[in-house]
Amino acid sequence: MAKVELKGVGKVYEGGVRAVDNANIVVEDKEFVVFVGPSGCGKSTTLRMIAGLEEITEGELLIDGELMNDVPPKDRNIAMVFQNYALYPHMTVYENMAFGLRIKKINKDEIDKRVHEAARILDIEKFLERKPKALSGGQRQRVAVGRAIVRKPKVFLFDEPLSNLDAKLRVQMRAEISGLHRRLNATMIYVTHDQVEAMTMADKIVVYKDGKIQQTGSPLHLYNHPGNKFVAGFIGSPPMNFLTVKVIQEDGAFFLNEGSFKLKTDPEHAEYLKKYTDKDIYFGIRPEDLTFSEDSGAPNGISLKITVVEPLGADTTLWLSTKTQGMVARTDPSLTFKIGDEVCFIPRMEKARYFDRETELTILPPPPHKQYA
Ligand code: ADP
């Protein structure tokens, strides 16, 4: 069992910098939870407080129901993997992995067994006698993970472990860490600024901004039901489009008026849009929820001019503009477009999301009982 709970946890660094404000997080036993957000938003600080490397200014940290605030790091039964690997350069891979166990006075045979077992899981057995400088970045990262595994911790913490690797290796290591999670059946908390890592690896994502948790939920819950404009824009790539539009009511239906287009909204959204009648809101629509139409005057279409064409192979990204606002669409690569073309895209209005201009909170409530769906 290894359940981690943060209750109203905050961190103020010496000199008064508030890095984390009122963090409430539950990491269930065996769950893979990812803290994600832009650089400087407080994710590493939260992780370091869990590890015991930073003092907790306020609130409570519980592991399996036990208060950990003042328990020294070595007694928390947690292992952390760092971005820079933090390997000892003068020790071999074997010694690097065994070192922590030796200090704990675990017997030699047991150490040998654990090191070989971890090396086998990570496919680094043939490097055990090498020094870290004779390894590639990916191999070093595996050793750093191996050093965590041999300790058989209750909880694994990862602090941006893949950011020093090239793009291809990152994709591979991502899959390896996910596989490792399934194999070890362990509780893992992973920090990254990369929303793709969060989406692909997490059971549950915690989105941070400026030291505050913005939303917690499964990857698809956050993608489908972002609680605010920040989360909507952060999760998904290319990001969701946000257009300033005015809500108008005509013949019992609600429309969005942008000036250069007018869209009829989904009837299911009417009850939430009603109170914004004649007001400006943000209309959010993902690039993948825009469908190209050959008919330039298609009903509920948006007329746009192409400013950039990015053919990616599997799909093509088009950067577009209305008379006054920019947009991005994801299209079928078999369609050919060129800069300057006038095109029409029809948004899937049932996928539209709406945000208050002032609070930037979602206007549509998430479906009930589906917080982690
Ligand atoms: P992230 O991991 O999301 O990039 P951090 O948790 O490292 O962010 O940092 C959060 C905030 O706390 C930042 O504003 C950062 O400058 C500040 N910070 C981090 N470490 C310290 C420190 N030791 N002393 C003072 N401020 C710090």
Tab-separated table of C-alpha atoms and ligand atoms in Angstrom:
chain	number	residue	atom	x	y	z
A	1	MET	CA	0.000	0.000	0.000
A	2	ALA	CA	1.190	3.503	-0.786
A	3	LYS	CA	-1.342	6.277	-0.864
A	4	VAL	CA	-0.051	9.843	-0.844
A	5	GLU	CA	-2.237	12.731	0.288
A	6	LEU	CA	-1.564	16.444	0.327
A	7	LYS	CA	-3.955	18.521	2.373
A	8	GLY	CA	-3.734	22.286	1.964
A	9	VAL	CA	-0.001	22.070	1.315
A	10	GLY	CA	1.859	25.316	0.668
A	11	LYS	CA	5.456	26.406	0.275
A	12	VAL	CA	6.965	29.815	0.839
A	13	TYR	CA	10.718	29.951	0.181
A	14	GLU	CA	13.050	32.061	2.244
A	15	GLY	CA	12.758	35.596	0.948
A	16	GLY	CA	8.999	35.246	0.614
A	17	VAL	CA	8.565	33.537	-2.786
A	18	ARG	CA	5.331	31.550	-2.675
A	19	ALA	CA	5.954	28.503	-4.853
A	20	VAL	CA	2.909	26.376	-3.957
A	21	ASP	CA	-0.471	27.492	-2.655
A	22	ASN	CA	-3.044	25.227	-0.996
A	23	ALA	CA	-2.315	22.003	-2.896
A	24	ASN	CA	-4.895	19.271	-2.311
A	25	ILE	CA	-3.958	16.039	-4.045
A	26	VAL	CA	-4.791	12.387	-3.519
A	27	VAL	CA	-2.489	9.861	-5.170
A	28	GLU	CA	-4.131	6.468	-4.813
A	29	ASP	CA	-2.184	3.281	-4.222
A	30	LYS	CA	-0.562	2.093	-7.499
A	31	GLU	CA	-1.700	5.183	-9.359
A	32	PHE	CA	0.486	7.027	-11.912
A	33	VAL	CA	-0.055	10.723	-11.293
A	34	VAL	CA	1.556	13.453	-13.402
A	35	PHE	CA	2.047	17.046	-12.219
A	36	VAL	CA	2.165	19.227	-15.317
A	37	GLY	CA	2.431	22.944	-15.989
A	38	PRO	CA	4.761	25.576	-17.414
A	39	SER	CA	8.211	26.115	-15.952
A	40	GLY	CA	8.206	27.750	-12.513
A	41	CYS	CA	4.621	26.808	-11.592
A	42	GLY	CA	5.564	24.834	-8.459
A	43	LYS	CA	5.512	21.201	-9.630
A	44	SER	CA	9.065	20.317	-8.584
A	45	THR	CA	8.634	22.082	-5.284
A	46	THR	CA	5.576	19.909	-4.584
A	47	LEU	CA	7.518	16.770	-5.514
A	48	ARG	CA	10.473	17.803	-3.360
A	49	MET	CA	8.167	18.385	-0.394
A	50	ILE	CA	6.816	14.851	-0.843
A	51	ALA	CA	10.388	13.525	-0.971
A	52	GLY	CA	11.329	15.512	2.119
A	53	LEU	CA	13.941	17.595	0.292
A	54	GLU	CA	12.015	20.801	1.005
A	55	GLU	CA	10.296	21.731	4.203
A	56	ILE	CA	6.512	22.022	4.054
A	57	THR	CA	5.475	25.548	5.022
A	58	GLU	CA	1.815	24.773	5.595
A	59	GLY	CA	-0.631	21.882	5.344
A	60	GLU	CA	-0.206	18.137	5.772
A	61	LEU	CA	1.532	15.388	3.833
A	62	LEU	CA	0.260	11.892	4.563
A	63	ILE	CA	1.601	8.582	3.296
A	64	ASP	CA	-0.749	5.706	3.999
A	65	GLY	CA	-2.518	7.925	6.482
A	66	GLU	CA	0.636	8.756	8.461
A	67	LEU	CA	1.738	12.365	8.835
A	68	MET	CA	5.104	12.786	7.092
A	69	ASN	CA	5.780	16.531	7.462
A	70	ASP	CA	8.650	16.046	9.882
A	71	VAL	CA	9.836	12.568	8.888
A	72	PRO	CA	13.379	12.677	7.398
A	73	PRO	CA	13.632	11.780	3.685
A	74	LYS	CA	15.431	8.480	4.313
A	75	ASP	CA	12.572	7.250	6.486
A	76	ARG	CA	9.792	8.046	4.003
A	77	ASN	CA	10.447	5.003	1.834
A	78	ILE	CA	10.404	7.078	-1.318
A	79	ALA	CA	12.829	6.999	-4.257
A	80	MET	CA	13.361	9.937	-6.570
A	81	VAL	CA	14.715	9.991	-10.128
A	82	PHE	CA	16.163	13.337	-11.206
A	83	GLN	CA	16.437	15.055	-14.575
A	84	ASN	CA	20.252	15.124	-14.423
A	85	TYR	CA	20.383	11.442	-13.305
A	86	ALA	CA	22.670	12.359	-10.350
A	87	LEU	CA	24.911	9.302	-10.842
A	88	TYR	CA	28.307	9.009	-9.132
A	89	PRO	CA	30.841	9.362	-11.992
A	90	HIS	CA	33.622	7.356	-10.303
A	91	MET	CA	31.398	4.338	-9.609
A	92	THR	CA	30.344	1.625	-12.036
A	93	VAL	CA	26.698	1.129	-12.911
A	94	TYR	CA	26.581	-1.778	-10.466
A	95	GLU	CA	28.075	0.307	-7.667
A	96	ASN	CA	25.770	3.210	-8.424
A	97	MET	CA	22.774	0.940	-8.059
A	98	ALA	CA	24.120	-0.862	-4.995
A	99	PHE	CA	25.331	2.210	-3.119
A	100	GLY	CA	22.099	3.167	-1.371
A	101	LEU	CA	21.558	-0.426	-0.248
A	102	ARG	CA	25.095	-0.715	1.142
A	103	ILE	CA	24.534	2.368	3.248
A	104	LYS	CA	21.411	0.708	4.615
A	105	LYS	CA	23.593	-2.309	5.532
A	106	ILE	CA	21.589	-4.731	3.421
A	107	ASN	CA	23.513	-7.988	2.951
A	108	LYS	CA	25.639	-8.558	-0.130
A	109	ASP	CA	23.646	-11.409	-1.633
A	110	GLU	CA	20.415	-9.495	-1.358
A	111	ILE	CA	22.043	-6.425	-2.960
A	112	ASP	CA	23.409	-8.558	-5.777
A	113	LYS	CA	20.009	-10.110	-6.366
A	114	ARG	CA	18.209	-6.768	-6.442
A	115	VAL	CA	20.757	-5.090	-8.721
A	116	HIS	CA	20.618	-7.925	-11.233
A	117	GLU	CA	16.851	-8.041	-11.132
A	118	ALA	CA	16.558	-4.286	-11.769
A	119	ALA	CA	19.222	-4.444	-14.485
A	120	ARG	CA	17.293	-7.221	-16.186
A	121	ILE	CA	14.004	-5.294	-16.067
A	122	LEU	CA	15.755	-2.246	-17.552
A	123	ASP	CA	17.903	-4.183	-20.008
A	124	ILE	CA	21.185	-2.746	-18.702
A	125	GLU	CA	22.798	-5.989	-17.479
A	126	LYS	CA	25.593	-5.719	-20.018
A	127	PHE	CA	26.576	-2.271	-18.729
A	128	LEU	CA	26.914	-3.152	-15.057
A	129	GLU	CA	30.707	-2.800	-15.032
A	130	ARG	CA	30.787	0.445	-17.018
A	131	LYS	CA	31.139	3.943	-15.592
A	132	PRO	CA	28.359	6.459	-16.360
A	133	LYS	CA	30.505	8.459	-18.785
A	134	ALA	CA	30.647	5.421	-21.082
A	135	LEU	CA	26.845	5.367	-21.377
A	136	SER	CA	24.391	7.234	-23.587
A	137	GLY	CA	21.806	9.588	-22.064
A	138	GLY	CA	19.074	6.982	-22.288
A	139	GLN	CA	21.249	4.330	-20.636
A	140	ARG	CA	22.173	6.713	-17.822
A	141	GLN	CA	18.515	7.449	-17.274
A	142	ARG	CA	17.859	3.714	-16.990
A	143	VAL	CA	20.588	3.409	-14.369
A	144	ALA	CA	19.004	6.253	-12.415
A	145	VAL	CA	15.665	4.430	-12.565
A	146	GLY	CA	17.416	1.183	-11.586
A	147	ARG	CA	18.877	2.837	-8.513
A	148	ALA	CA	15.328	3.735	-7.495
A	149	ILE	CA	13.945	0.246	-8.203
A	150	VAL	CA	16.511	-1.619	-6.059
A	151	ARG	CA	15.354	0.272	-3.013
A	152	LYS	CA	11.854	-1.202	-3.376
A	153	PRO	CA	10.288	2.081	-2.322
A	154	LYS	CA	6.638	2.654	-1.538
A	155	VAL	CA	6.514	5.589	-3.926
A	156	PHE	CA	8.577	6.541	-6.990
A	157	LEU	CA	9.035	10.227	-7.750
A	158	PHE	CA	10.263	11.383	-11.171
A	159	ASP	CA	11.369	14.982	-11.738
A	160	GLU	CA	11.396	15.713	-15.497
A	161	PRO	CA	13.389	12.509	-16.078
A	162	LEU	CA	13.271	12.660	-19.866
A	163	SER	CA	13.968	16.300	-20.625
A	164	ASN	CA	17.671	15.739	-21.363
A	165	LEU	CA	16.946	13.102	-23.996
A	166	ASP	CA	16.365	13.633	-27.708
A	167	ALA	CA	12.821	13.454	-29.055
A	168	LYS	CA	12.959	9.867	-30.316
A	169	LEU	CA	14.466	8.493	-27.130
A	170	ARG	CA	11.912	10.410	-25.077
A	171	VAL	CA	9.092	8.608	-26.840
A	172	GLN	CA	10.770	5.258	-26.177
A	173	MET	CA	11.545	6.005	-22.514
A	174	ARG	CA	7.983	7.235	-22.021
A	175	ALA	CA	6.693	3.826	-23.048
A	176	GLU	CA	9.331	2.121	-20.888
A	177	ILE	CA	8.367	4.041	-17.766
A	178	SER	CA	4.685	3.272	-18.395
A	179	GLY	CA	5.603	-0.397	-18.806
A	180	LEU	CA	7.646	-0.260	-15.633
A	181	HIS	CA	4.674	1.151	-13.758
A	182	ARG	CA	2.527	-1.788	-14.813
A	183	ARG	CA	5.251	-4.286	-13.999
A	184	LEU	CA	6.208	-2.946	-10.605
A	185	ASN	CA	2.625	-2.155	-9.692
A	186	ALA	CA	3.921	0.849	-7.759
A	187	THR	CA	2.653	4.299	-6.889
A	188	MET	CA	4.391	6.851	-9.104
A	189	ILE	CA	4.384	10.634	-9.237
A	190	TYR	CA	5.915	12.230	-12.296
A	191	VAL	CA	6.671	15.902	-12.952
A	192	THR	CA	6.875	17.334	-16.472
A	193	HIS	CA	6.212	20.521	-18.426
A	194	ASP	CA	5.300	18.407	-21.461
A	195	GLN	CA	1.572	17.890	-21.840
A	196	VAL	CA	2.130	14.980	-24.246
A	197	GLU	CA	4.015	13.082	-21.528
A	198	ALA	CA	1.179	13.844	-19.130
A	199	MET	CA	-1.507	12.720	-21.577
A	200	THR	CA	0.255	9.516	-22.595
A	201	MET	CA	1.457	8.308	-19.195
A	202	ALA	CA	-0.920	9.473	-16.491
A	203	ASP	CA	-3.831	7.777	-14.802
A	204	LYS	CA	-4.495	11.181	-13.332
A	205	ILE	CA	-3.100	14.604	-14.230
A	206	VAL	CA	-2.707	17.567	-11.887
A	207	VAL	CA	-2.405	20.823	-13.855
A	208	TYR	CA	-0.503	23.668	-12.173
A	209	LYS	CA	-0.197	27.344	-12.928
A	210	ASP	CA	1.518	29.970	-10.759
A	211	GLY	CA	1.714	27.644	-7.746
A	212	LYS	CA	-1.989	26.785	-7.855
A	213	ILE	CA	-3.662	23.594	-8.975
A	214	GLN	CA	-5.977	24.395	-11.868
A	215	GLN	CA	-7.639	21.021	-12.346
A	216	THR	CA	-7.200	17.331	-11.538
A	217	GLY	CA	-8.544	14.484	-13.649
A	218	SER	CA	-7.865	11.749	-16.164
A	219	PRO	CA	-6.199	12.792	-19.433
A	220	LEU	CA	-9.418	12.515	-21.413
A	221	HIS	CA	-11.461	14.262	-18.776
A	222	LEU	CA	-9.122	17.260	-18.946
A	223	TYR	CA	-9.129	17.169	-22.742
A	224	ASN	CA	-12.921	16.979	-22.990
A	225	HIS	CA	-13.949	19.051	-19.997
A	226	PRO	CA	-11.292	21.633	-19.168
A	227	GLY	CA	-12.330	23.622	-16.119
A	228	ASN	CA	-10.817	26.851	-17.343
A	229	LYS	CA	-9.222	28.492	-20.355
A	230	PHE	CA	-5.700	27.777	-19.126
A	231	VAL	CA	-6.252	24.007	-18.920
A	232	ALA	CA	-8.117	24.067	-22.247
A	233	GLY	CA	-5.140	25.749	-23.903
A	234	PHE	CA	-2.462	23.708	-22.152
A	235	ILE	CA	-3.807	20.218	-22.864
A	236	GLY	CA	-3.873	19.293	-26.563
A	237	SER	CA	-1.627	20.190	-29.472
A	238	PRO	CA	-1.980	22.333	-31.507
A	239	PRO	CA	-3.844	24.127	-28.740
A	240	MET	CA	-7.543	24.879	-28.613
A	241	ASN	CA	-8.642	27.995	-30.509
A	242	PHE	CA	-10.165	30.793	-28.447
A	243	LEU	CA	-12.218	33.374	-30.288
A	244	THR	CA	-13.923	36.336	-28.729
A	245	VAL	CA	-17.578	36.217	-29.777
A	246	LYS	CA	-20.851	37.775	-28.691
A	247	VAL	CA	-23.703	35.510	-27.592
A	248	ILE	CA	-26.975	36.447	-29.270
A	249	GLN	CA	-30.413	34.962	-29.030
A	250	GLU	CA	-32.655	34.661	-32.092
A	251	ASP	CA	-35.895	32.714	-32.357
A	252	GLY	CA	-35.142	30.763	-29.200
A	253	ALA	CA	-31.697	29.630	-30.374
A	254	PHE	CA	-28.298	30.937	-29.312
A	255	PHE	CA	-25.729	32.140	-31.803
A	256	LEU	CA	-22.120	33.277	-31.590
A	257	ASN	CA	-21.390	36.462	-33.467
A	258	GLU	CA	-17.743	37.143	-34.281
A	259	GLY	CA	-18.332	39.901	-36.805
A	260	SER	CA	-17.054	37.894	-39.752
A	261	PHE	CA	-19.135	34.791	-38.947
A	262	LYS	CA	-22.223	33.749	-37.030
A	263	LEU	CA	-22.595	30.221	-35.638
A	264	LYS	CA	-25.609	28.421	-34.277
A	265	THR	CA	-24.736	26.726	-30.981
A	266	ASP	CA	-25.591	23.218	-29.855
A	267	PRO	CA	-29.074	23.173	-28.236
A	268	GLU	CA	-27.630	21.281	-25.245
A	269	HIS	CA	-25.466	24.302	-24.435
A	270	ALA	CA	-28.365	26.783	-24.518
A	271	GLU	CA	-29.174	26.776	-20.810
A	272	TYR	CA	-25.575	27.737	-19.953
A	273	LEU	CA	-25.178	30.373	-22.674
A	274	LYS	CA	-28.442	32.083	-21.806
A	275	LYS	CA	-27.072	34.274	-19.049
A	276	TYR	CA	-24.351	35.537	-21.417
A	277	THR	CA	-26.886	36.876	-23.941
A	278	ASP	CA	-25.467	40.042	-25.576
A	279	LYS	CA	-22.162	39.534	-23.779
A	280	ASP	CA	-18.725	38.621	-25.045
A	281	ILE	CA	-17.327	35.197	-24.192
A	282	TYR	CA	-14.471	32.975	-25.383
A	283	PHE	CA	-15.569	30.356	-27.880
A	284	GLY	CA	-13.141	27.414	-27.611
A	285	ILE	CA	-12.824	24.909	-30.419
A	286	ARG	CA	-10.029	22.390	-30.939
A	287	PRO	CA	-8.160	22.273	-34.268
A	288	GLU	CA	-9.339	18.681	-34.732
A	289	ASP	CA	-12.984	19.714	-34.333
A	290	LEU	CA	-12.965	21.890	-37.438
A	291	THR	CA	-14.028	20.197	-40.670
A	292	PHE	CA	-13.048	21.549	-44.077
A	293	SER	CA	-15.950	22.266	-46.429
A	294	GLU	CA	-15.667	22.589	-50.221
A	295	ASP	CA	-18.721	24.841	-50.080
A	296	SER	CA	-17.470	28.315	-49.223
A	297	GLY	CA	-20.921	29.341	-48.017
A	298	ALA	CA	-21.686	26.170	-46.017
A	299	PRO	CA	-24.215	26.615	-43.201
A	300	ASN	CA	-22.524	27.209	-39.866
A	301	GLY	CA	-19.161	27.562	-41.594
A	302	ILE	CA	-16.343	29.995	-40.810
A	303	SER	CA	-14.662	31.772	-43.720
A	304	LEU	CA	-10.932	31.909	-43.201
A	305	LYS	CA	-7.748	32.839	-44.987
A	306	ILE	CA	-4.749	30.497	-44.808
A	307	THR	CA	-1.603	32.105	-43.386
A	308	VAL	CA	0.668	29.053	-42.872
A	309	VAL	CA	0.528	25.430	-44.112
A	310	GLU	CA	2.396	22.794	-42.078
A	311	PRO	CA	2.280	19.333	-43.684
A	312	LEU	CA	3.198	16.831	-40.952
A	313	GLY	CA	2.553	13.641	-42.905
A	314	ALA	CA	-0.171	12.090	-40.763
A	315	ASP	CA	-2.108	15.352	-40.869
A	316	THR	CA	-1.683	18.939	-41.943
A	317	THR	CA	-1.838	21.929	-39.633
A	318	LEU	CA	-3.304	25.089	-41.127
A	319	TRP	CA	-2.870	28.486	-39.516
A	320	LEU	CA	-5.795	30.654	-40.463
A	321	SER	CA	-7.398	33.983	-39.791
A	322	THR	CA	-10.853	35.465	-39.714
A	323	LYS	CA	-10.966	39.193	-40.463
A	324	THR	CA	-9.637	39.904	-36.977
A	325	GLN	CA	-8.639	36.716	-35.129
A	326	GLY	CA	-6.217	33.826	-35.677
A	327	MET	CA	-7.144	30.141	-35.689
A	328	VAL	CA	-5.553	26.771	-36.281
A	329	ALA	CA	-7.089	23.669	-37.899
A	330	ARG	CA	-5.946	20.101	-38.287
A	331	THR	CA	-6.817	18.616	-41.641
A	332	ASP	CA	-6.550	15.521	-43.762
A	333	PRO	CA	-3.109	15.381	-45.447
A	334	SER	CA	-4.698	14.369	-48.778
A	335	LEU	CA	-6.194	17.860	-49.111
A	336	THR	CA	-3.916	20.452	-50.670
A	337	PHE	CA	-3.877	24.031	-49.503
A	338	LYS	CA	-1.707	27.034	-50.119
A	339	ILE	CA	-1.048	30.264	-48.321
A	340	GLY	CA	-3.609	32.924	-49.167
A	341	ASP	CA	-6.417	30.466	-50.025
A	342	GLU	CA	-9.880	31.412	-48.801
A	343	VAL	CA	-11.367	28.355	-47.112
A	344	CYS	CA	-14.381	27.358	-45.086
A	345	PHE	CA	-14.320	25.257	-41.911
A	346	ILE	CA	-17.341	23.965	-40.012
A	347	PRO	CA	-16.870	23.598	-36.253
A	348	ARG	CA	-18.402	20.605	-34.510
A	349	MET	CA	-20.566	22.680	-32.232
A	350	GLU	CA	-21.253	19.842	-29.783
A	351	LYS	CA	-17.498	19.942	-29.074
A	352	ALA	CA	-17.432	23.709	-28.525
A	353	ARG	CA	-16.333	24.902	-25.095
A	354	TYR	CA	-17.090	28.298	-23.642
A	355	PHE	CA	-15.214	30.412	-21.123
A	356	ASP	CA	-16.106	33.515	-19.133
A	357	ARG	CA	-14.112	36.527	-20.314
A	358	GLU	CA	-13.371	37.729	-16.821
A	359	THR	CA	-12.881	34.600	-14.685
A	360	GLU	CA	-11.794	32.411	-17.644
A	361	LEU	CA	-13.745	29.573	-15.990
A	362	THR	CA	-15.724	27.133	-18.093
A	363	ILE	CA	-19.300	28.139	-18.789
A	364	LEU	CA	-20.308	24.519	-19.393
A	365	PRO	CA	-20.187	22.395	-16.261
A	366	PRO	CA	-18.456	19.032	-16.620
A	367	PRO	CA	-20.811	16.048	-16.782
A	368	PRO	CA	-21.695	14.814	-13.293
A	369	HIS	CA	-19.849	11.890	-11.673
A	370	LYS	CA	-17.216	11.898	-14.338
A	371	GLN	CA	-14.370	13.725	-12.723
A	372	TYR	CA	-11.902	11.008	-13.595
A	373	ALA	CA	-13.673	9.612	-16.640
B	1	ADP	P1	8.557	24.014	-11.682
B	1	ADP	O1	9.040	22.709	-11.161
B	1	ADP	O2	7.101	24.024	-11.945
B	1	ADP	O3	9.349	24.514	-12.844
B	1	ADP	P2	9.524	25.047	-9.160
B	1	ADP	O4	8.742	24.264	-8.174
B	1	ADP	O5	10.943	24.627	-9.397
B	1	ADP	O6	8.741	25.108	-10.531
B	1	ADP	O7	9.546	26.565	-8.725
B	1	ADP	C1	8.382	27.261	-8.331
B	1	ADP	C2	8.748	28.686	-7.944
B	1	ADP	O8	9.564	28.693	-6.782
B	1	ADP	C3	9.527	29.447	-9.009
B	1	ADP	O9	9.091	30.774	-8.981
B	1	ADP	C4	10.948	29.333	-8.532
B	1	ADP	O10	11.726	30.421	-8.984
B	1	ADP	C5	10.781	29.338	-7.025
B	1	ADP	N1	11.870	28.585	-6.355
B	1	ADP	C6	12.234	27.300	-6.580
B	1	ADP	N2	13.231	26.932	-5.752
B	1	ADP	C7	13.496	28.002	-4.962
B	1	ADP	C8	14.421	28.269	-3.899
B	1	ADP	N3	15.260	27.327	-3.462
B	1	ADP	N4	14.400	29.496	-3.337
B	1	ADP	C9	13.540	30.451	-3.758
B	1	ADP	N5	12.655	30.274	-4.748
B	1	ADP	C10	12.625	29.073	-5.345
